[in-house]
PDB file of C-alpha atoms and ligand atoms in Angstrom:
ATOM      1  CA  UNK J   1       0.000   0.000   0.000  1.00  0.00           C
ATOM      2  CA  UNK J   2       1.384   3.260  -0.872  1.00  0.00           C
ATOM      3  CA  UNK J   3       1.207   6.278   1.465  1.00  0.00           C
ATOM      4  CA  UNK J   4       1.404   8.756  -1.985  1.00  0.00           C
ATOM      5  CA  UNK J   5      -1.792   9.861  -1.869  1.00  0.00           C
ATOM      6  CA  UNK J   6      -1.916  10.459   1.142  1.00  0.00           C
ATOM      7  CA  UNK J   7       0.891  12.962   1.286  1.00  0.00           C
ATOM      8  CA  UNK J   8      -0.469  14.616  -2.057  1.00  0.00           C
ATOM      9  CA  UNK J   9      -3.720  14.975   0.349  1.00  0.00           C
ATOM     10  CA  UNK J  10      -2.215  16.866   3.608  1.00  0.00           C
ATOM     11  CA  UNK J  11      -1.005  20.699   3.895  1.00  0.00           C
ATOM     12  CA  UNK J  12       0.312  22.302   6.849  1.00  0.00           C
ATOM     13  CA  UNK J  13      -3.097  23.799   7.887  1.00  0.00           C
ATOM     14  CA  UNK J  14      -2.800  27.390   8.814  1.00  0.00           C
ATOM     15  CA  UNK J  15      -6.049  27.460  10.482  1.00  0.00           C
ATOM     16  CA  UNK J  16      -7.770  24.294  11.680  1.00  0.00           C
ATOM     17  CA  UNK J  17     -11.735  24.065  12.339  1.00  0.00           C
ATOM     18  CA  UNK J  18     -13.353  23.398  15.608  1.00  0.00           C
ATOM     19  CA  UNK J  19     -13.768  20.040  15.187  1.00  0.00           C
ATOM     20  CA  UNK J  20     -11.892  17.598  17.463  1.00  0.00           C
ATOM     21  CA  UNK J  21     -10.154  14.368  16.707  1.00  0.00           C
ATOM     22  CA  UNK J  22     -11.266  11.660  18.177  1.00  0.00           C
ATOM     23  CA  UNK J  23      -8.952   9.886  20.675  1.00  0.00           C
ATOM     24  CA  UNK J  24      -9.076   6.247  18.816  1.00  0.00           C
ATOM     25  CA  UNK J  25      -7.130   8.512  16.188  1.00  0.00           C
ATOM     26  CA  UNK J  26      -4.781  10.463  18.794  1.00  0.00           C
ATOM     27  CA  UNK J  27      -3.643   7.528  20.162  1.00  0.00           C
ATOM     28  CA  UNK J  28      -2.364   5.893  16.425  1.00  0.00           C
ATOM     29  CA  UNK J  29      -0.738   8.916  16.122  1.00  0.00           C
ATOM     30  CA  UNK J  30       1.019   8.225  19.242  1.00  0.00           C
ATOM     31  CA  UNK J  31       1.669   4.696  18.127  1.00  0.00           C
ATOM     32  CA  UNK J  32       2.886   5.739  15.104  1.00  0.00           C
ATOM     33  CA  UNK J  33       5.568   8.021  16.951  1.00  0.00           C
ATOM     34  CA  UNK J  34       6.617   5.295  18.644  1.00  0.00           C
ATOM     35  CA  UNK J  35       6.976   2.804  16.512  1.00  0.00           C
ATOM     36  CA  UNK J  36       9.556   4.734  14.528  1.00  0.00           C
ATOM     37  CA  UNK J  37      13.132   4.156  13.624  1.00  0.00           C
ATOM     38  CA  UNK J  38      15.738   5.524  15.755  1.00  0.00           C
ATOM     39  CA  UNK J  39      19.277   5.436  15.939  1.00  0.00           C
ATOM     40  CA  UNK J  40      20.007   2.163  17.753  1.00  0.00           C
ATOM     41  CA  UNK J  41      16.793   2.281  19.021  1.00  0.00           C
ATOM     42  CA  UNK J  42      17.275   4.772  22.169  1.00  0.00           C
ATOM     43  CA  UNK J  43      14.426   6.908  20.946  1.00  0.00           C
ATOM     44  CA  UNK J  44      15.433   9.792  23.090  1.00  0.00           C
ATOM     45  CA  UNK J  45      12.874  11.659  23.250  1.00  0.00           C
ATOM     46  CA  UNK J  46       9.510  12.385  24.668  1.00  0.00           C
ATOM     47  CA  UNK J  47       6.026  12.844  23.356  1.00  0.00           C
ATOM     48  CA  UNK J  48       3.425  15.334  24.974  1.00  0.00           C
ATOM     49  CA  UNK J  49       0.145  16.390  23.877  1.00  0.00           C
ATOM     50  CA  UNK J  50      -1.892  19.526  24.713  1.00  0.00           C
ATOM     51  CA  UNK J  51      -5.434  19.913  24.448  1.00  0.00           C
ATOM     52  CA  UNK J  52      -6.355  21.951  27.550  1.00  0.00           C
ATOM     53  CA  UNK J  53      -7.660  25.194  25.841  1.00  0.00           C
ATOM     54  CA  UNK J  54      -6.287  27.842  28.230  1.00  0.00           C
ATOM     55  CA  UNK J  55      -2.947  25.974  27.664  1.00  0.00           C
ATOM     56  CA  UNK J  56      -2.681  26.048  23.859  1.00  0.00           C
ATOM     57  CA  UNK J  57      -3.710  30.010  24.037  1.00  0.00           C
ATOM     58  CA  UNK J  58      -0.464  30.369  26.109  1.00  0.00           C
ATOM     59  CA  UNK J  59       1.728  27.891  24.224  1.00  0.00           C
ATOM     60  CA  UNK J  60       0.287  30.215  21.007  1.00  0.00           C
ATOM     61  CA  UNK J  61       1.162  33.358  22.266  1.00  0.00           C
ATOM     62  CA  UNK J  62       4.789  31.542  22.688  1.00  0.00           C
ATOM     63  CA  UNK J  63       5.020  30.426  19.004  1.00  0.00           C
ATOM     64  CA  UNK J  64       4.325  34.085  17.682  1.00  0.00           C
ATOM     65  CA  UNK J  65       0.966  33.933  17.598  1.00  0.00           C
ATOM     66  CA  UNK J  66       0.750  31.300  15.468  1.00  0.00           C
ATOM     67  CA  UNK J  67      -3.056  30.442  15.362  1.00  0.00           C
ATOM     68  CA  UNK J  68      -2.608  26.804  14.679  1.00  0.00           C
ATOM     69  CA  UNK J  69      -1.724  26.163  17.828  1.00  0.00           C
ATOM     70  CA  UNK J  70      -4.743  27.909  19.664  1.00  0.00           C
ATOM     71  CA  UNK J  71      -7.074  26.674  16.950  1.00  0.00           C
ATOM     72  CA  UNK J  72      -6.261  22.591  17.056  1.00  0.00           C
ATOM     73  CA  UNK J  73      -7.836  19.938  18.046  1.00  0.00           C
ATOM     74  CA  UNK J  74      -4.489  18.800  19.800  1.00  0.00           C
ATOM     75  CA  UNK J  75      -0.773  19.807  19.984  1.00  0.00           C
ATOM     76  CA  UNK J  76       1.737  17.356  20.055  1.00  0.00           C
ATOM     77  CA  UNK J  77       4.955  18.409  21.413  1.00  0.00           C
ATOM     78  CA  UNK J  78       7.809  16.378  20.689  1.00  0.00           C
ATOM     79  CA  UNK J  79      11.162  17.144  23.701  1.00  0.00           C
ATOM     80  CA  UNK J  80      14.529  15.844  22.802  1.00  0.00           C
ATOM     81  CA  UNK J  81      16.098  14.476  26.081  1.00  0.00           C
ATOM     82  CA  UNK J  82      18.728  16.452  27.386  1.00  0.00           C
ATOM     83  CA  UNK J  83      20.313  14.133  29.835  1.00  0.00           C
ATOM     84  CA  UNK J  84      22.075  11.686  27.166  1.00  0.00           C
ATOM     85  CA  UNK J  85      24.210   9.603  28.941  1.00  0.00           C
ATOM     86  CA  UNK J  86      24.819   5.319  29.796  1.00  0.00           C
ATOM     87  CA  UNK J  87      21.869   5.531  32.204  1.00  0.00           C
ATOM     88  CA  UNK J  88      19.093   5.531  28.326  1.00  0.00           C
ATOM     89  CA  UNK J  89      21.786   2.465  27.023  1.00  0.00           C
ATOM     90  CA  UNK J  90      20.940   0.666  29.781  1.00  0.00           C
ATOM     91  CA  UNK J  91      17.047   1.198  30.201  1.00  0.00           C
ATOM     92  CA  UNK J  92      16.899   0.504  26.239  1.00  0.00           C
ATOM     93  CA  UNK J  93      18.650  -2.825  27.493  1.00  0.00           C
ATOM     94  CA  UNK J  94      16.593  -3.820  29.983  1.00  0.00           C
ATOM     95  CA  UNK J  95      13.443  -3.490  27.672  1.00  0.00           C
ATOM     96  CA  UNK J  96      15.211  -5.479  25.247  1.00  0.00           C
ATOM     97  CA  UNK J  97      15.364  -7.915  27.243  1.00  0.00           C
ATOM     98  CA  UNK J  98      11.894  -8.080  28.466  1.00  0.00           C
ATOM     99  CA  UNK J  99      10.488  -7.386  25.423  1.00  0.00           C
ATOM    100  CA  UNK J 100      12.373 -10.506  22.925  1.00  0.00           C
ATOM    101  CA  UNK J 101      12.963 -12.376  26.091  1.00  0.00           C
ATOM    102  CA  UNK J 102      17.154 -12.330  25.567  1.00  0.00           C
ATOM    103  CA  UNK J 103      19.126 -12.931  28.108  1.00  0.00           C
ATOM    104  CA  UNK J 104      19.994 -10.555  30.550  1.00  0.00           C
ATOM    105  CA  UNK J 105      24.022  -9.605  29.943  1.00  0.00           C
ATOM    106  CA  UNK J 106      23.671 -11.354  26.570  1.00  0.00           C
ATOM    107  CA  UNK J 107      24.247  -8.230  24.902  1.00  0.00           C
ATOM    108  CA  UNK J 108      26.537  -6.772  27.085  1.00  0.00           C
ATOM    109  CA  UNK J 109      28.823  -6.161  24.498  1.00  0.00           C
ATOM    110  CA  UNK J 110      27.033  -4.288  21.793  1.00  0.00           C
ATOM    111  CA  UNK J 111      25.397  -2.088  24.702  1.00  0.00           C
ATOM    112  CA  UNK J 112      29.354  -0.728  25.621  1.00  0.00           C
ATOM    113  CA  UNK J 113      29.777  -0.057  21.907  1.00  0.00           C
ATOM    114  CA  UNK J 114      26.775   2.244  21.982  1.00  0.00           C
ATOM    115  CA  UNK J 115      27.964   4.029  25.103  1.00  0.00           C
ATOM    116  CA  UNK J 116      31.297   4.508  23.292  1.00  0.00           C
ATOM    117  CA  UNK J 117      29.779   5.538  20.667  1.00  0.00           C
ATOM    118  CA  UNK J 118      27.474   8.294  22.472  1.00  0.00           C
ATOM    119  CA  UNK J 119      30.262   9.139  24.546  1.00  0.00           C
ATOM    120  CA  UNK J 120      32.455  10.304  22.080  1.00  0.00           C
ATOM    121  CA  UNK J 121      29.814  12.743  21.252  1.00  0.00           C
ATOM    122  CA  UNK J 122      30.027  16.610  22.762  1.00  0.00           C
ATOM    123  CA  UNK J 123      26.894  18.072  24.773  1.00  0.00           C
ATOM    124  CA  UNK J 124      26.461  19.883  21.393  1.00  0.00           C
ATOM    125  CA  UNK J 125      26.341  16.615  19.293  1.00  0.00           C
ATOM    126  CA  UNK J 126      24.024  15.131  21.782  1.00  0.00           C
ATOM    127  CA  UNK J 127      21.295  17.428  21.396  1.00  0.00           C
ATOM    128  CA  UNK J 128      21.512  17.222  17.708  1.00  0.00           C
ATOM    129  CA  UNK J 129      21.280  13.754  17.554  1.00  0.00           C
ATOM    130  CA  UNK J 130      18.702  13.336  19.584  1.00  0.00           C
ATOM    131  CA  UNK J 131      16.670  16.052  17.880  1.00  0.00           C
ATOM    132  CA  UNK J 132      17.264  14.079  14.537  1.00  0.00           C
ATOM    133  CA  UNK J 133      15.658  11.001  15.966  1.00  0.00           C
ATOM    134  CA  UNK J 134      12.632  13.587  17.278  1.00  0.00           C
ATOM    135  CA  UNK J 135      12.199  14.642  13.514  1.00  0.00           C
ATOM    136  CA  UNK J 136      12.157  10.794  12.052  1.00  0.00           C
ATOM    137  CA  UNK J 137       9.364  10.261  14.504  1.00  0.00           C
ATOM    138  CA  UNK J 138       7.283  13.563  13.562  1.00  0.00           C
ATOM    139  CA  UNK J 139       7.517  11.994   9.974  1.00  0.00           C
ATOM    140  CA  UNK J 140       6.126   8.679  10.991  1.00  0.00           C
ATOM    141  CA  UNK J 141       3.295  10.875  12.922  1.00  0.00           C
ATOM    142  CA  UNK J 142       2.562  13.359   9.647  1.00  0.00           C
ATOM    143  CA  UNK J 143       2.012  10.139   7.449  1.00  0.00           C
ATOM    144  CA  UNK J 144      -0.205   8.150   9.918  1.00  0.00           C
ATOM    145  CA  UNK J 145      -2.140  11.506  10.456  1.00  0.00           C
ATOM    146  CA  UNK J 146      -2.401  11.843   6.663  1.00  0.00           C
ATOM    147  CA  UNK J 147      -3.413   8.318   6.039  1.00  0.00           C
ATOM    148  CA  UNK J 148      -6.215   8.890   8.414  1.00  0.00           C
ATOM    149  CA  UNK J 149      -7.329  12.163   7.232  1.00  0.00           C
ATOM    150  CA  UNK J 150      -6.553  14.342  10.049  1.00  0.00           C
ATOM    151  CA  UNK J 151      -4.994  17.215   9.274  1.00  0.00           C
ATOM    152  CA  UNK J 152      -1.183  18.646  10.770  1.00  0.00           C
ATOM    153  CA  UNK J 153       1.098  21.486  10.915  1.00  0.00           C
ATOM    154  CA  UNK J 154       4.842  20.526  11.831  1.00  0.00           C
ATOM    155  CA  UNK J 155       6.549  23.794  13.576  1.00  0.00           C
ATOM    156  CA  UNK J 156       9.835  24.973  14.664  1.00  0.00           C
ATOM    157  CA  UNK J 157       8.238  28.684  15.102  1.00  0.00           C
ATOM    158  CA  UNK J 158       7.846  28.993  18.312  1.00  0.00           C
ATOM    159  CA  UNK J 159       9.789  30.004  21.525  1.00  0.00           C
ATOM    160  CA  UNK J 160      11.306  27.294  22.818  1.00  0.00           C
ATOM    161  CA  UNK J 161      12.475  28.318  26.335  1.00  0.00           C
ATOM    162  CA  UNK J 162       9.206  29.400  26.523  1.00  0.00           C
ATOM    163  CA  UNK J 163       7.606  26.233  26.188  1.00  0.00           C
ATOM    164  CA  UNK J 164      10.373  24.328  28.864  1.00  0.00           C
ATOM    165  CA  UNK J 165       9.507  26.716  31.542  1.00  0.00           C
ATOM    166  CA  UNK J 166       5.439  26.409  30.487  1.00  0.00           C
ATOM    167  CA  UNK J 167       6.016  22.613  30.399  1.00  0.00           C
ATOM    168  CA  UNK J 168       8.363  22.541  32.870  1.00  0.00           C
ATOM    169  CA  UNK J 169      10.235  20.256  30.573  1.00  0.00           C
ATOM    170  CA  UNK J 170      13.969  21.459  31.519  1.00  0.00           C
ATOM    171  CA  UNK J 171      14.012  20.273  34.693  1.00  0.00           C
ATOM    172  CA  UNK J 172      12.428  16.922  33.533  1.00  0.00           C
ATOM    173  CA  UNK J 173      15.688  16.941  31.235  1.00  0.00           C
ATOM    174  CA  UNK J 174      13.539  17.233  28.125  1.00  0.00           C
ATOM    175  CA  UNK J 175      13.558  20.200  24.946  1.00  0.00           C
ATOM    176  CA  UNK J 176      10.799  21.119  23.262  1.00  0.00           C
ATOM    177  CA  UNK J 177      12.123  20.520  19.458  1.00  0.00           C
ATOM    178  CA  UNK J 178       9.678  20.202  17.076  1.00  0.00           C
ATOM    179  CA  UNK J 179       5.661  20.682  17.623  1.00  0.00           C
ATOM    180  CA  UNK J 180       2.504  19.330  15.324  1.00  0.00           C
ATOM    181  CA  UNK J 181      -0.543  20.936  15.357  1.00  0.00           C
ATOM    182  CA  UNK J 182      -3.285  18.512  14.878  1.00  0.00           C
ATOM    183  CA  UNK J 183      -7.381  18.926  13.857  1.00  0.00           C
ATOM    184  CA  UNK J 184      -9.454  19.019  10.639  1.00  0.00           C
ATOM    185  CA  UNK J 185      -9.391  21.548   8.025  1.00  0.00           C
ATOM    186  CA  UNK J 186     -12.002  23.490   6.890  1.00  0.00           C
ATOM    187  CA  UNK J 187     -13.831  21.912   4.041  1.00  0.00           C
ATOM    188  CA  UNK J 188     -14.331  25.527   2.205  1.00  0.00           C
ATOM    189  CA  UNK J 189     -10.874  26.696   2.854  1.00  0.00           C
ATOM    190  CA  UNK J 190      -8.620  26.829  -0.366  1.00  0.00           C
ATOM    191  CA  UNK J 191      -5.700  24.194  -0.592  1.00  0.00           C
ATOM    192  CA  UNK J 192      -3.092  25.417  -2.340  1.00  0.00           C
ATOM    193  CA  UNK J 193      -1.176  23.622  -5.244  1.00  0.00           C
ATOM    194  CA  UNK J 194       1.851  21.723  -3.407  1.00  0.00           C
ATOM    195  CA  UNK J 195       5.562  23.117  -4.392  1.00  0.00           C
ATOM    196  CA  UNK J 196       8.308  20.629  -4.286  1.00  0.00           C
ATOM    197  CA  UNK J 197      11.613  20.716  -6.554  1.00  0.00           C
ATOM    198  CA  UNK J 198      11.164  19.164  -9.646  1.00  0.00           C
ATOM    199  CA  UNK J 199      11.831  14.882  -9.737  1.00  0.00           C
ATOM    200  CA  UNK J 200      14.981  15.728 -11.781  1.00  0.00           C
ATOM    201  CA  UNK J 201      16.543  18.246  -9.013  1.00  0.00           C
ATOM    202  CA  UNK J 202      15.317  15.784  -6.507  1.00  0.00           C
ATOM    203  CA  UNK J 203      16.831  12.848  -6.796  1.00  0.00           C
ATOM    204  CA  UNK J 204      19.037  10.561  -9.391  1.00  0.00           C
ATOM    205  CA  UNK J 205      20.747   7.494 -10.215  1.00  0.00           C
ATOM    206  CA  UNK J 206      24.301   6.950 -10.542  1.00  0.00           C
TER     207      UNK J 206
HETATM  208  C1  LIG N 301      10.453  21.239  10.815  1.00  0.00           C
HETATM  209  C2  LIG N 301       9.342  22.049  10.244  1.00  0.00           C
HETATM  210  C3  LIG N 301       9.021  23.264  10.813  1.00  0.00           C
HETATM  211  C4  LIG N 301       7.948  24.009  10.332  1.00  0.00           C
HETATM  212  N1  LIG N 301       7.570  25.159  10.989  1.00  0.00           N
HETATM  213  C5  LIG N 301       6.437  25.785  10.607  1.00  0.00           C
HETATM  214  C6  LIG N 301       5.936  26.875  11.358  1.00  0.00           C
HETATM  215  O1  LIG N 301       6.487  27.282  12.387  1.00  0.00           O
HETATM  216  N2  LIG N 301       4.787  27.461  10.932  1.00  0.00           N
HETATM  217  C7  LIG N 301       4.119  27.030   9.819  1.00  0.00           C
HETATM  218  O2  LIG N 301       3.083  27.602   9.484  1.00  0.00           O
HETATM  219  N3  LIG N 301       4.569  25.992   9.090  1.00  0.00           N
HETATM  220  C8  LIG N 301       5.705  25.351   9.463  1.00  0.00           C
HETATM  221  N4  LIG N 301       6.142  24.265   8.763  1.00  0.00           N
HETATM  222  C9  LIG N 301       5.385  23.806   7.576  1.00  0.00           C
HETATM  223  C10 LIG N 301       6.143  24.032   6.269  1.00  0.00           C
HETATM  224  O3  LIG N 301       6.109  25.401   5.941  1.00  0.00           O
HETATM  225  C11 LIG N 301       5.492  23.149   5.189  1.00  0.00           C
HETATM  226  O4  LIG N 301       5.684  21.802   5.515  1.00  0.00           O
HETATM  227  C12 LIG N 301       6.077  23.410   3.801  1.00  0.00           C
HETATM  228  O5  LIG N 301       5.811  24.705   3.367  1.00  0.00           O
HETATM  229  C13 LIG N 301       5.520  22.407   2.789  1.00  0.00           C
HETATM  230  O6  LIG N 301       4.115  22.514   2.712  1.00  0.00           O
HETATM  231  P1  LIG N 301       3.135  21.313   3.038  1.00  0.00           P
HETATM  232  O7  LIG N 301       3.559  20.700   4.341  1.00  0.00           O
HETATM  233  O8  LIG N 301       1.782  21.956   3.137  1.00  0.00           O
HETATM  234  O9  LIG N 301       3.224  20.331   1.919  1.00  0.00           O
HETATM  235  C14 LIG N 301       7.221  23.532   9.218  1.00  0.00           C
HETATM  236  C15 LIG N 301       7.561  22.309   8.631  1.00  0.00           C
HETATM  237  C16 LIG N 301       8.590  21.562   9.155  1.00  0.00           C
HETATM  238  C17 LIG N 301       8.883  20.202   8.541  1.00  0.00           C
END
């Protein structure tokens, strides 16, 4: 089955209508956030979502009045962790092992290459990395939410020490790095024709 259609389908909705998505649907957006790839599989990174009213005025006013996030049915917030050290290597372990029924210590080995591996990394490199494995999951989310029908705006504009101290998310050791506006279009508003670079700029054999 190809998602294709899909994606030709969604926008990044400006303005979303009043109507709310049901939770049935919320929650395989969710699902489809976590199901996503991630490097080694330390998705590191959390997932919060907003609906309280009074809330998403405030978190709008923080993302330059951006109405989408006042106006939708929910806002999901995705927060890079910000404490990245052996301590997520070994809880990923331990629900490896629960969850294929491995050994415990049978993988010993391949869990200190990780922590090598994300040791060598600076504070700097850290964050990055774990906001790249935020962004593969908000693409996961956008194409579940378009398969579905329900409508999404991905944003970066917005304040983000704003949102850790509304959130308290920094002292959770968690970023706000990318938010997605969720809800339902309205059917009279005018879609405008998609813009992406040509096929031939895009991409090519060799
Ligand atoms: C990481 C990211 C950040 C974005 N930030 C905003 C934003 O702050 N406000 C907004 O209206 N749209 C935002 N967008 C939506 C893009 O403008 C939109 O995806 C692009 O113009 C392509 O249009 P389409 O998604 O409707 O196909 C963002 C998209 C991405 C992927």
């Amino acid at each position: 089955m190809s998602i294709i259609g899909a994606l030709k389908w969604r926008h990044s909705l400006k303005h979303f209508s009043p109507k709310k998505v049901d939770t049935t649907l919320i929650h395989n957006l969710i699902e489809a956030a976590r199901l996503s790839a991630s490097s080694y599989g330390l998705q590191p990174y959390q997932l919060l979502i907003v609906q309280d009213p009074a809330l998403l005025q405030q978190l709008s006013d923080q993302a330059f009045g951006q109405a989408q996030v006042k106006e939708c049915s929910h806002l999901f917030i995705f927060a890079n962790k910000t404490n990245i050290t052996d301590t997520l290597v070994e809880e990923y372990f331990e629900h490896h092992h629960q969850q294929t029924q491995t050994e415990v210590g049978s993988l010993n080995g391949y869990a200190e290459h990780i922590k090598t591996a994300i040791g060598a990394k600076t504070e700097e490199e850290k964050h990055i990395w774990a906001e790249q494995q935020a962004y593969i999951a908000l693409g996961s989310l956008l194409a579940e939410a378009a398969m579905l029908s329900v409508d999404t705006c991905p944003m970066t504009g917005f304040d983000k020490a704003a949102f850790n101290h509304t959130l308290g998310l920094t002292k959770k050791d968690l970023s706000a790095c990318v938010i997605c506006a969720v809800g339902y279009r309205d059917e009279n508003i005018q879609i405008q024709n998609k813009v992406r670079l040509p096929l031939n700029e895009f991409a090519s054999f060799i």
